[in-house]
Short mmCIF file of C-alpha atoms and ligand atoms in Angstrom, two decimals:
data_model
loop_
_atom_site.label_atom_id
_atom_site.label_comp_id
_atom_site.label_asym_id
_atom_site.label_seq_id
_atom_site.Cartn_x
_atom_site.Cartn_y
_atom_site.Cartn_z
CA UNK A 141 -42.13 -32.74 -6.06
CA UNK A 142 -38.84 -31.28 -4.76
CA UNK A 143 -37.46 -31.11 -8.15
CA UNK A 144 -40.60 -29.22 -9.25
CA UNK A 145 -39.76 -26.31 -6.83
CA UNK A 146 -35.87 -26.27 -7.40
CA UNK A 147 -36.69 -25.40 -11.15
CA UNK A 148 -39.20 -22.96 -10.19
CA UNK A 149 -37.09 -21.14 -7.82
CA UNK A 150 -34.37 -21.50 -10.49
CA UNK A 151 -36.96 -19.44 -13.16
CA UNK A 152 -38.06 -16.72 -10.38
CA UNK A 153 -34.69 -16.57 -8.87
CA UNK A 154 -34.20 -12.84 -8.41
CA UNK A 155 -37.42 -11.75 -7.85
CA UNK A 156 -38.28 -14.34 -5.12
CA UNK A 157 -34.89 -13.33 -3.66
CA UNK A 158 -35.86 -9.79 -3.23
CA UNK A 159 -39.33 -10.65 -2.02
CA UNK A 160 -38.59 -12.34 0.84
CA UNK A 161 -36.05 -9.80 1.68
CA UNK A 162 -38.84 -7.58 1.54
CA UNK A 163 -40.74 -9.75 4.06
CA UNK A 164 -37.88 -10.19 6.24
CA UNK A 165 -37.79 -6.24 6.50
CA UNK A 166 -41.19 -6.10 6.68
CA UNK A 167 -41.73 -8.89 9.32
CA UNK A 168 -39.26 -6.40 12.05
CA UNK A 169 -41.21 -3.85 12.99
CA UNK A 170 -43.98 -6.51 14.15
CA UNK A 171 -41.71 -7.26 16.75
CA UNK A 172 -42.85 -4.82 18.89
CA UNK A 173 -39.47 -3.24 20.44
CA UNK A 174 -38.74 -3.94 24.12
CA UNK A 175 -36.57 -1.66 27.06
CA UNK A 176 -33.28 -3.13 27.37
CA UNK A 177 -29.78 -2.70 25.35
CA UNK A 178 -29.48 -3.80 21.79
CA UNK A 179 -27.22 -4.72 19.41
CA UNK A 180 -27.96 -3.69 15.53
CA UNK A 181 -25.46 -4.45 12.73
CA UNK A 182 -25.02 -1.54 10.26
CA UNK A 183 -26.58 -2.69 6.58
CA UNK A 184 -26.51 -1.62 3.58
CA UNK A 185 -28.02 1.63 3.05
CA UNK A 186 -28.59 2.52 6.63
CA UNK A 187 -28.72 5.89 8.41
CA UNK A 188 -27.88 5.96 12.25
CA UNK A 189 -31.25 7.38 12.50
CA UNK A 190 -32.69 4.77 10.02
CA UNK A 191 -30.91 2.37 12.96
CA UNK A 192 -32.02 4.24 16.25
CA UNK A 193 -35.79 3.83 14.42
CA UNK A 194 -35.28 0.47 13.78
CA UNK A 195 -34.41 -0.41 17.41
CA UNK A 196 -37.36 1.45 18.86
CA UNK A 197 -36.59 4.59 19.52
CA UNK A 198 -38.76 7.66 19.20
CA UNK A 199 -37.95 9.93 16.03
CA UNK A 200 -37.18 13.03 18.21
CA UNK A 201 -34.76 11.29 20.31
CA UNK A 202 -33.00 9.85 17.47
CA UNK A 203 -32.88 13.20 15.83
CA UNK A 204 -31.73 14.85 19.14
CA UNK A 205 -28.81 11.92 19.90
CA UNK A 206 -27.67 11.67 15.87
CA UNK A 207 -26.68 15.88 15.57
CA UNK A 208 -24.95 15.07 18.95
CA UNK A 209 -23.22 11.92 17.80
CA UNK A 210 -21.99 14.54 15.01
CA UNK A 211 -19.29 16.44 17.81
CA UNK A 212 -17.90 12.96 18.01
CA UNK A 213 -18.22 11.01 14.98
CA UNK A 214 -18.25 11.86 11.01
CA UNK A 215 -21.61 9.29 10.03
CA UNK A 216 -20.09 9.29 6.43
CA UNK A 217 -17.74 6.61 8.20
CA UNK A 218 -20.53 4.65 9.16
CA UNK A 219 -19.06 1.36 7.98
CA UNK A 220 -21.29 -1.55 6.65
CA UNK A 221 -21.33 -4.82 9.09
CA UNK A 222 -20.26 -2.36 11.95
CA UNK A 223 -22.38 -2.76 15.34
CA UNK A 224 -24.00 0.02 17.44
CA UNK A 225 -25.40 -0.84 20.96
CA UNK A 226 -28.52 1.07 21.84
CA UNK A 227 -29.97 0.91 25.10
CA UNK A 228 -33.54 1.61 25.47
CA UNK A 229 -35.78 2.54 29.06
CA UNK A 230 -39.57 2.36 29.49
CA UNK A 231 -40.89 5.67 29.10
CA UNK A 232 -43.30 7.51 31.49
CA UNK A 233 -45.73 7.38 29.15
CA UNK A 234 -47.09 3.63 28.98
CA UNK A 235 -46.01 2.21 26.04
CA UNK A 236 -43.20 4.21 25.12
CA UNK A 237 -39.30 3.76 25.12
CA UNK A 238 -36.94 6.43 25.79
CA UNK A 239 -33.66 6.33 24.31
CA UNK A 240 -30.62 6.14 26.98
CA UNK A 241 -27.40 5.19 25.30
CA UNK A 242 -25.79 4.93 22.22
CA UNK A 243 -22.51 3.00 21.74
CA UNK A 244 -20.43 3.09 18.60
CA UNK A 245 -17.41 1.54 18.95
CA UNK A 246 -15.49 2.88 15.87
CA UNK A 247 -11.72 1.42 15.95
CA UNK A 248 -9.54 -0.58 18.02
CA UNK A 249 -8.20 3.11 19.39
CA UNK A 250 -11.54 4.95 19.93
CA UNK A 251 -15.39 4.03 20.85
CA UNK A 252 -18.02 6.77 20.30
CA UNK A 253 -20.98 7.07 23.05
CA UNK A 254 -24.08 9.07 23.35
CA UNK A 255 -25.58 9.22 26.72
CA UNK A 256 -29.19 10.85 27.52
CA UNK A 257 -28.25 13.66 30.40
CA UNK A 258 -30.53 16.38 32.16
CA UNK A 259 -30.35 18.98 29.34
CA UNK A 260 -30.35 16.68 26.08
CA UNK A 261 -27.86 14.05 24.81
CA UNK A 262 -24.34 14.66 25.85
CA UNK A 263 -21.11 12.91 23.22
CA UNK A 264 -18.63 11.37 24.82
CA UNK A 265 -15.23 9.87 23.11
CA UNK A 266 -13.33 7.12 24.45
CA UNK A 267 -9.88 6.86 23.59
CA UNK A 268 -7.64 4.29 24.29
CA UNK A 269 -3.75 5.48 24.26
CA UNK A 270 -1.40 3.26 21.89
CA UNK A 271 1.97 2.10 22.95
CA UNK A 272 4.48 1.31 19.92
CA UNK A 273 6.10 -1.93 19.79
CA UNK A 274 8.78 -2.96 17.71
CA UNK A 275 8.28 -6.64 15.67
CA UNK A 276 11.31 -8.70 14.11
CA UNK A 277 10.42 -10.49 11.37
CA UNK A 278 11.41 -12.47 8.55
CA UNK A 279 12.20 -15.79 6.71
CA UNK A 280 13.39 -17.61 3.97
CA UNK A 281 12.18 -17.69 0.56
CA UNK A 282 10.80 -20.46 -1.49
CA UNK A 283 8.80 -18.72 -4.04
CA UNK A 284 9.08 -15.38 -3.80
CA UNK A 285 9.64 -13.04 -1.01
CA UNK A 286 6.12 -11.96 -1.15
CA UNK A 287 4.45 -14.65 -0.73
CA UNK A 288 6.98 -16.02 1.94
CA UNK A 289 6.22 -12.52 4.16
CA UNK A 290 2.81 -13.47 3.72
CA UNK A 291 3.29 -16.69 4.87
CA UNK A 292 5.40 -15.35 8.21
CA UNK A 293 2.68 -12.94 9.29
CA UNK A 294 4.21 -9.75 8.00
CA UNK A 295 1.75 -7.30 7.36
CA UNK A 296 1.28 -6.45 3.35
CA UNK A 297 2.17 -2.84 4.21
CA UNK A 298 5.86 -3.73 5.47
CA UNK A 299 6.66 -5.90 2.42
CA UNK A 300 5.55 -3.17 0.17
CA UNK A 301 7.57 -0.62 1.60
CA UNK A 302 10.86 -3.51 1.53
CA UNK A 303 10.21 -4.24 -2.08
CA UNK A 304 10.00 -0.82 -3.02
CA UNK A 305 13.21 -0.05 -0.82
CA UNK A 306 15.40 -2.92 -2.11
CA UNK A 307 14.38 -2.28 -6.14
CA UNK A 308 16.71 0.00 -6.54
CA UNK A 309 19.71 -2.97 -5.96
CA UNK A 310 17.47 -6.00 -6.15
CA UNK A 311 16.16 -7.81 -9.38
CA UNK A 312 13.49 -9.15 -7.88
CA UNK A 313 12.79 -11.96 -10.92
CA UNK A 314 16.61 -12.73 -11.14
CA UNK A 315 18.48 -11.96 -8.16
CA UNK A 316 16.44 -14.19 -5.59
CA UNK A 317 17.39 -18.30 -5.00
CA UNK A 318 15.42 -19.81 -3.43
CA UNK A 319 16.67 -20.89 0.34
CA UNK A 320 17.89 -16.41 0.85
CA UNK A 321 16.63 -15.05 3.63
CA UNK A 322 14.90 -11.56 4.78
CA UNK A 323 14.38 -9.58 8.11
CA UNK A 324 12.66 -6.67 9.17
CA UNK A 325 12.10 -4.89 12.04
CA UNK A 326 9.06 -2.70 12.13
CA UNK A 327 6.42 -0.83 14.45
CA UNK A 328 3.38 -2.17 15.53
CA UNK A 329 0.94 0.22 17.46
CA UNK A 330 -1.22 -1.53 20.39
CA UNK A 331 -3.48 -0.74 22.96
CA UNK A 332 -2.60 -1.54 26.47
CA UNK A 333 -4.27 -4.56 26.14
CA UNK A 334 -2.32 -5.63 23.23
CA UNK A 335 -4.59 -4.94 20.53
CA UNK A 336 -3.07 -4.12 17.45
CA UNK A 337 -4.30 -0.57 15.48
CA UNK A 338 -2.17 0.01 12.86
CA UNK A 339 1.24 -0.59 11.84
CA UNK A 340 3.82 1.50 11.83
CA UNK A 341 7.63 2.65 10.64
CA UNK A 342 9.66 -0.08 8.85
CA UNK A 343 13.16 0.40 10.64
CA UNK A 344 15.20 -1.60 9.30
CA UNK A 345 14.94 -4.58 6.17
CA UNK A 346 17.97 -6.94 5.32
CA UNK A 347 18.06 -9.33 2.56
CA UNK A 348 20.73 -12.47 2.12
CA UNK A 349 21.10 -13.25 -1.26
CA UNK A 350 23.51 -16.06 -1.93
CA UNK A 351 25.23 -15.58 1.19
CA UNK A 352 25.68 -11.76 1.09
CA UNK A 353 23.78 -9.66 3.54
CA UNK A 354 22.32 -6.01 2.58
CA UNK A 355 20.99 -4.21 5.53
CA UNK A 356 19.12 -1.12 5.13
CA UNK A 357 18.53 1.30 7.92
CA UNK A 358 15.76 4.08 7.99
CA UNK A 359 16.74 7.57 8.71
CA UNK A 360 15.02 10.79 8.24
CA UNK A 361 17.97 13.72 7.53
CA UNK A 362 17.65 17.25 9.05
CA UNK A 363 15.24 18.57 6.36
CA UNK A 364 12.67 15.65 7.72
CA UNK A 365 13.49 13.64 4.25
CA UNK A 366 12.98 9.94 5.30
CA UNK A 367 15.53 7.70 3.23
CA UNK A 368 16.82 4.18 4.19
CA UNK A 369 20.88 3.83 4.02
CA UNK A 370 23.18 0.78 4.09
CA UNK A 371 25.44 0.11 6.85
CA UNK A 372 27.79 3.12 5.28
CA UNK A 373 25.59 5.92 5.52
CA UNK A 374 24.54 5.91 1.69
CA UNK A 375 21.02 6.09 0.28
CA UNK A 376 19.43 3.20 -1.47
CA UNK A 377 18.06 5.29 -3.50
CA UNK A 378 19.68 5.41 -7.17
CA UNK A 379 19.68 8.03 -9.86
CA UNK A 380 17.55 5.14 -11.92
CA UNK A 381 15.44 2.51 -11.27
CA UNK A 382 16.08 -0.79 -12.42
CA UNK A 383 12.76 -1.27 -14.05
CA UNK A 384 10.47 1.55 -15.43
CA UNK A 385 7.83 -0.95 -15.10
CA UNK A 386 6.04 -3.09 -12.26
CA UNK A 387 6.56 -6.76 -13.29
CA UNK A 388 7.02 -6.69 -16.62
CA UNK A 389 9.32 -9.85 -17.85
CA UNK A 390 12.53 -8.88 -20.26
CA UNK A 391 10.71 -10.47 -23.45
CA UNK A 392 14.21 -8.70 -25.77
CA UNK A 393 17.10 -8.04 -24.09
CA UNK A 394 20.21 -5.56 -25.77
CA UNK A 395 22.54 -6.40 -28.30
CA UNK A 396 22.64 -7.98 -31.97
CA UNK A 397 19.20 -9.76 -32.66
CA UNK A 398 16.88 -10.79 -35.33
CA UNK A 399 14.63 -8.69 -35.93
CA UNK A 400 10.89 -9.71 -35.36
CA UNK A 401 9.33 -7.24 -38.02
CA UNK A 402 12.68 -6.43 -40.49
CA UNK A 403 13.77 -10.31 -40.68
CA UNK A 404 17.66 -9.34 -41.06
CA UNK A 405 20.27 -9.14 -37.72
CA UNK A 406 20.39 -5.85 -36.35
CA UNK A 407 21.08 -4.07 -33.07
CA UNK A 408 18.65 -3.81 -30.49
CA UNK A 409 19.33 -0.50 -28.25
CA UNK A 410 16.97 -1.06 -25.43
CA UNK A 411 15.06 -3.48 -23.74
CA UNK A 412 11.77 -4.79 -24.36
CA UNK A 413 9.28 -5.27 -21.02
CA UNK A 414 6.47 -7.45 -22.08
CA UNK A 415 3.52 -6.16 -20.28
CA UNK A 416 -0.48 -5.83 -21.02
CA UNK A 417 -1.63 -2.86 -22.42
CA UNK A 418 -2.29 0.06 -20.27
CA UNK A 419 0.25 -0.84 -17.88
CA UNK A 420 1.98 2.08 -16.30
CA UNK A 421 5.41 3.30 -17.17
CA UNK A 422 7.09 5.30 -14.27
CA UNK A 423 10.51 7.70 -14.79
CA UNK A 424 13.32 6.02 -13.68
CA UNK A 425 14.40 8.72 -12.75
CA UNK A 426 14.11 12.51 -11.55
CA UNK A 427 14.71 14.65 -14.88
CA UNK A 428 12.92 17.15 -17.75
CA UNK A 429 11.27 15.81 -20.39
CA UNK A 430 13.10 16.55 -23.98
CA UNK A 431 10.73 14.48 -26.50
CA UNK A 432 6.88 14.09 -26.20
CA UNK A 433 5.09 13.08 -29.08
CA UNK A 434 4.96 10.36 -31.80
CA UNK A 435 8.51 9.56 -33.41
CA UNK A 436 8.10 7.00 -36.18
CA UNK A 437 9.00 3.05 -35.80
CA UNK A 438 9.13 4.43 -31.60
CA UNK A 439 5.21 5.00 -31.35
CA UNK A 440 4.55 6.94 -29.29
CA UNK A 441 7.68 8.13 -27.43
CA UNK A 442 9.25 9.91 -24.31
CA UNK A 443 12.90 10.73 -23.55
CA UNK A 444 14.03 12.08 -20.18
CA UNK A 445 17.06 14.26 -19.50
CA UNK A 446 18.38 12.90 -16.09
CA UNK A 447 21.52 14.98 -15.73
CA UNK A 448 23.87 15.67 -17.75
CA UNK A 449 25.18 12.70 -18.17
CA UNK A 450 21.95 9.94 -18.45
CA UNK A 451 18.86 10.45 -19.85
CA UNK A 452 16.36 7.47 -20.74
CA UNK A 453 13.66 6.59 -23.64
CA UNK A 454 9.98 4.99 -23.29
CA UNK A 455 8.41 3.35 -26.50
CA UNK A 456 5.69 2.15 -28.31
CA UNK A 457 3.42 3.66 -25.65
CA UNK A 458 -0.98 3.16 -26.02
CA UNK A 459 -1.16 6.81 -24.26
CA UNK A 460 0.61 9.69 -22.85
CA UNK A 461 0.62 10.81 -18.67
CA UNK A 462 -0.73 14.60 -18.95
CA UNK A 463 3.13 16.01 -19.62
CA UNK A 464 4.79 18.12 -22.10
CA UNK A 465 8.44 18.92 -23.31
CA UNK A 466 9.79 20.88 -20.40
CA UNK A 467 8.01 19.21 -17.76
CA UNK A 468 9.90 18.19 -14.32
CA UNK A 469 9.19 14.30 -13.45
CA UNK A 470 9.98 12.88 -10.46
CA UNK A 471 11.78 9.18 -10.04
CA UNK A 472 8.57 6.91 -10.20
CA UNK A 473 6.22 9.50 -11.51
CA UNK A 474 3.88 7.38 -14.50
CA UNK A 475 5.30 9.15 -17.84
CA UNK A 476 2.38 7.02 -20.18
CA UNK A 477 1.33 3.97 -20.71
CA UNK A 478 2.56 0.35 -22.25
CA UNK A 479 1.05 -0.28 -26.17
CA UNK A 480 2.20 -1.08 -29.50
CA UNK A 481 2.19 2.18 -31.56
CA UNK A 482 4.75 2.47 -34.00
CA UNK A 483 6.82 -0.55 -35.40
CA UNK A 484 5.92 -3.66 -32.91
CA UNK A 485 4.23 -6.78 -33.32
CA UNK A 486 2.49 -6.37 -29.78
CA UNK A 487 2.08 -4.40 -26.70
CA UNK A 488 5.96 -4.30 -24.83
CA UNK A 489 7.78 -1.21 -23.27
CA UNK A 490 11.02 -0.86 -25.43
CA UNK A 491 13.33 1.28 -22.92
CA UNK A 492 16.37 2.75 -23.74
CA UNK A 493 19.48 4.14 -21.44
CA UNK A 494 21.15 6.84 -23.30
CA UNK A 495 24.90 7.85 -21.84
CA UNK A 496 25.61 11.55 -23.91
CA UNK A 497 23.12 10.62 -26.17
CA UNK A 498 24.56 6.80 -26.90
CA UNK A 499 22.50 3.96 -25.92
CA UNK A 500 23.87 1.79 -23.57
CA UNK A 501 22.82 -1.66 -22.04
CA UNK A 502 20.31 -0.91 -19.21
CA UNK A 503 21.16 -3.57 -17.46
CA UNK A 504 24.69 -3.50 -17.15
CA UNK A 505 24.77 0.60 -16.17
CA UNK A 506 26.78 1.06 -13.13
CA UNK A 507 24.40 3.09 -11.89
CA UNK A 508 25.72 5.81 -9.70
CA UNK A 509 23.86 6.15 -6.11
CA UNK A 510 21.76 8.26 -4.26
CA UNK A 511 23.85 11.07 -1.44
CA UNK A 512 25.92 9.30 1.24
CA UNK A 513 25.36 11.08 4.86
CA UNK A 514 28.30 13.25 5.86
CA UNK A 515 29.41 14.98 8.97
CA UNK A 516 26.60 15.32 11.81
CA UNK A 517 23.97 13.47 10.18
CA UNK A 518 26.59 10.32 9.71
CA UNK A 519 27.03 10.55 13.69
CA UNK A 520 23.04 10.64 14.32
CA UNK A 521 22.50 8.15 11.77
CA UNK A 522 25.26 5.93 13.22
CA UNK A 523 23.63 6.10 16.58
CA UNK A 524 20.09 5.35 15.57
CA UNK A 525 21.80 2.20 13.48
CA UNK A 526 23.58 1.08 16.35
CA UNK A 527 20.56 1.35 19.37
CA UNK A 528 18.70 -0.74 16.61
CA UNK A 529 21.18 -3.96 16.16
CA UNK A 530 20.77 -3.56 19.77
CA UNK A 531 17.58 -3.87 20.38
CA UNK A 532 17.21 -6.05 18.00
CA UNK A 533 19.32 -8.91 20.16
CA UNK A 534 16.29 -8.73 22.32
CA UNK A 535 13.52 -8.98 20.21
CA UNK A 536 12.48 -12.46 19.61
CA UNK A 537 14.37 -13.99 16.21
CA UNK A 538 11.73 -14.64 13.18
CA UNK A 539 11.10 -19.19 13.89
CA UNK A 540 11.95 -19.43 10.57
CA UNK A 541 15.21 -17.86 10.19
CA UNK A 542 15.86 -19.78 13.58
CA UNK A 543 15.40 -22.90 12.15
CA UNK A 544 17.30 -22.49 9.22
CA UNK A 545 20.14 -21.52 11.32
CA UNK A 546 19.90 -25.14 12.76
ZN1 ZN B 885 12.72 -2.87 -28.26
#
């Protein structure tokens, strides 16, 4: 018989689904709703009024505590799965409930509460003060350094913001053995009671990369501009980026090659990024753009004037950014997108480095760096460097990078 009602079920799948989610709803309000507090988990759909209903209380009341709830709390962040505590009295009139409390707790930082006073409902907030805590972190890497931060405990947040920091000198596919090592030192906001909110600052990163150490230091300069600097007082940041383009793999490199479409040897001035379609293609750098448009075997095709010096090429894209010739771009601003328009045999970035209008290999481009700190700001920044390695000695070390030591 069983097998009778599997197949059935099977057939009237859906439908039955939603049915008995219809009776489940339905079958609530038959319970009739009793005085005491209450805990109701936010669904799908739901109101805070379509909640205070739900868990008895009269629609007045409701209305009355929800447009006080609104001094407090916006209920467009009324999260799904959140809980609300409602506490309910016996009214004077037989029968009836009468709605006391409301409690919303909304983050680790802040509760929300409604409480029924003489003269209507009064909103109160409950904030909890956060203390900021510095956490040492780090490891070694097997795999990548991703997925060993991930491993450690290290927020997502934190290895973003080192991976984006350490592009600018790191090839992240080529440069990494496995067995280097990484630390970072970052904030972590808690409440008193050691609850963590949210993280915050990443103040320092290092990376050991067959033996040699890069540490990076954040410090934000007297126009509030928040860089990270080496050990020297010089910006990580460099006039280019190593890659235009988030993990594409060199499928061509520079130089004398066969070519895929032509047949006969000839020379390659760029470097091909294979990447799917659609992928976005950042400026490596701040600049103006000089060419925006189709330009024969290039697709379609941008070139950016860096300085005087450097400017850089993007090819074969599907689609253009909304840009013209003339337009400013900032380093990492997305230019267009990856394709194969003009002559390709499939969708690549073909990137060129141009030095006074002579392309160059991208790869081997000493590329020349960000501003250094001088004068004043190389004393503050020296200090702030120095009270970290400090404190540093007497945060606990990462157990990883302890036991590697071993
Ligand atoms: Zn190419």
């Amino acid at each position: 018989m069983s097998p009778t009602i599997v197949s059935a079920a099977a057939k009237t799948g859906p439908k039955k689904a939603v049915a008995a989610q219809a009776k489940e709803a339905a079958a609530e309000p038959a319970e009739p709703p009793a005085p005491g507090v209450r805990s109701e988990t936010i669904r799908k759909g739901d109101t805070l009024g379509a909640v205070l209903t739900r868990a008895g209380a009269p629609n007045n009341q409701a209305a009355d505590a929800f447009s006080a709830l609104r001094n407090v709390f916006n209920p467009k962040d009324l999260q799904i799965g959140q809980k609300v505590e409602i506490e309910l009295a016996s009214a004077e009139t037989e029968g009836n409930l009468d709605l006391k409390r409301l409690f919303l707790p909304v983050s680790v930082e802040r509760d929300v509460e409604i409480v029924k006073g003489e003269n209507g409902y009064i909103a109160k907030e409950i904030v909890r003060p956060l203390k900021t805590v510095m956490i040492r972190g780090g490891g070694t890497i097997d795999s990548s350094l991703f997925v060993s931060g991930t491993e450690n405990g290290i927020p997502v947040e934190m290895m973003m913001e080192m991976i984006r920091i350490f592009s600018f000198d790191v090839d992240f596919q080529r440069d990494i053995q496995p067995g280097d090592g990484y630390e970072l030192v970052y904030e972590q906001r808690q409440t008193d009671a050691g609850k963590v909110a949210k993280f915050g600052r990443l103040q320092y990163a290092s990376m050991t990369l067959s033996g040699t150490t890069i540490k990076l230091y954040r410090f934000e300069d007297g126009s509030g501009f928040v860089d990270y600097y080496n050990g020297k007082g010089e910006s990580v940041r460099k006039a280019l980026l190593k890659t235009p383009i988030d993990g594409a793999k060199i499928t061509s490199s520079f130089g004398a090659r066969r070519h895929p479409i032509l047949g006969y040897t000839a020379m390659h001035k760029g470097i091909d990024f294979g990447a799917p379609s659609g992928t976005p293609i950042m400026a490596a750098g701040d600049g103006t753009i000089r060419k925006y448009g189709p330009n024969g075997a290039y697709g379609n095709y941008v070139q950016i004037q860096h300085n005087g010096t450097y400017s850089t090429a993007y090819a074969h894209m599907s689609r253009f950014a909304d840009l013209r010739v003339g337009s400013r771009v900032r380093q990492g601003q997305i230019v267009g997108y990856v394709g194969t328009t003009g002559r390709s045999t499939g969708p690549h970035l073909h990137y060129e480095v141009m030095v006074d209008g002579t392309q160059i290999n991208p790869l081997s481009v000493k590329l020349p760096s960000g501003r250094a700190l001088a004068g004043k700001e190389l004393k503050q920044f020296q200090g702030i460097m120095q009270e970290l390695d400090r404190k540093m000695l007497t945060l606990p070390e990462p157990a990883q990078l302890a036991q590697a030591r071993e």
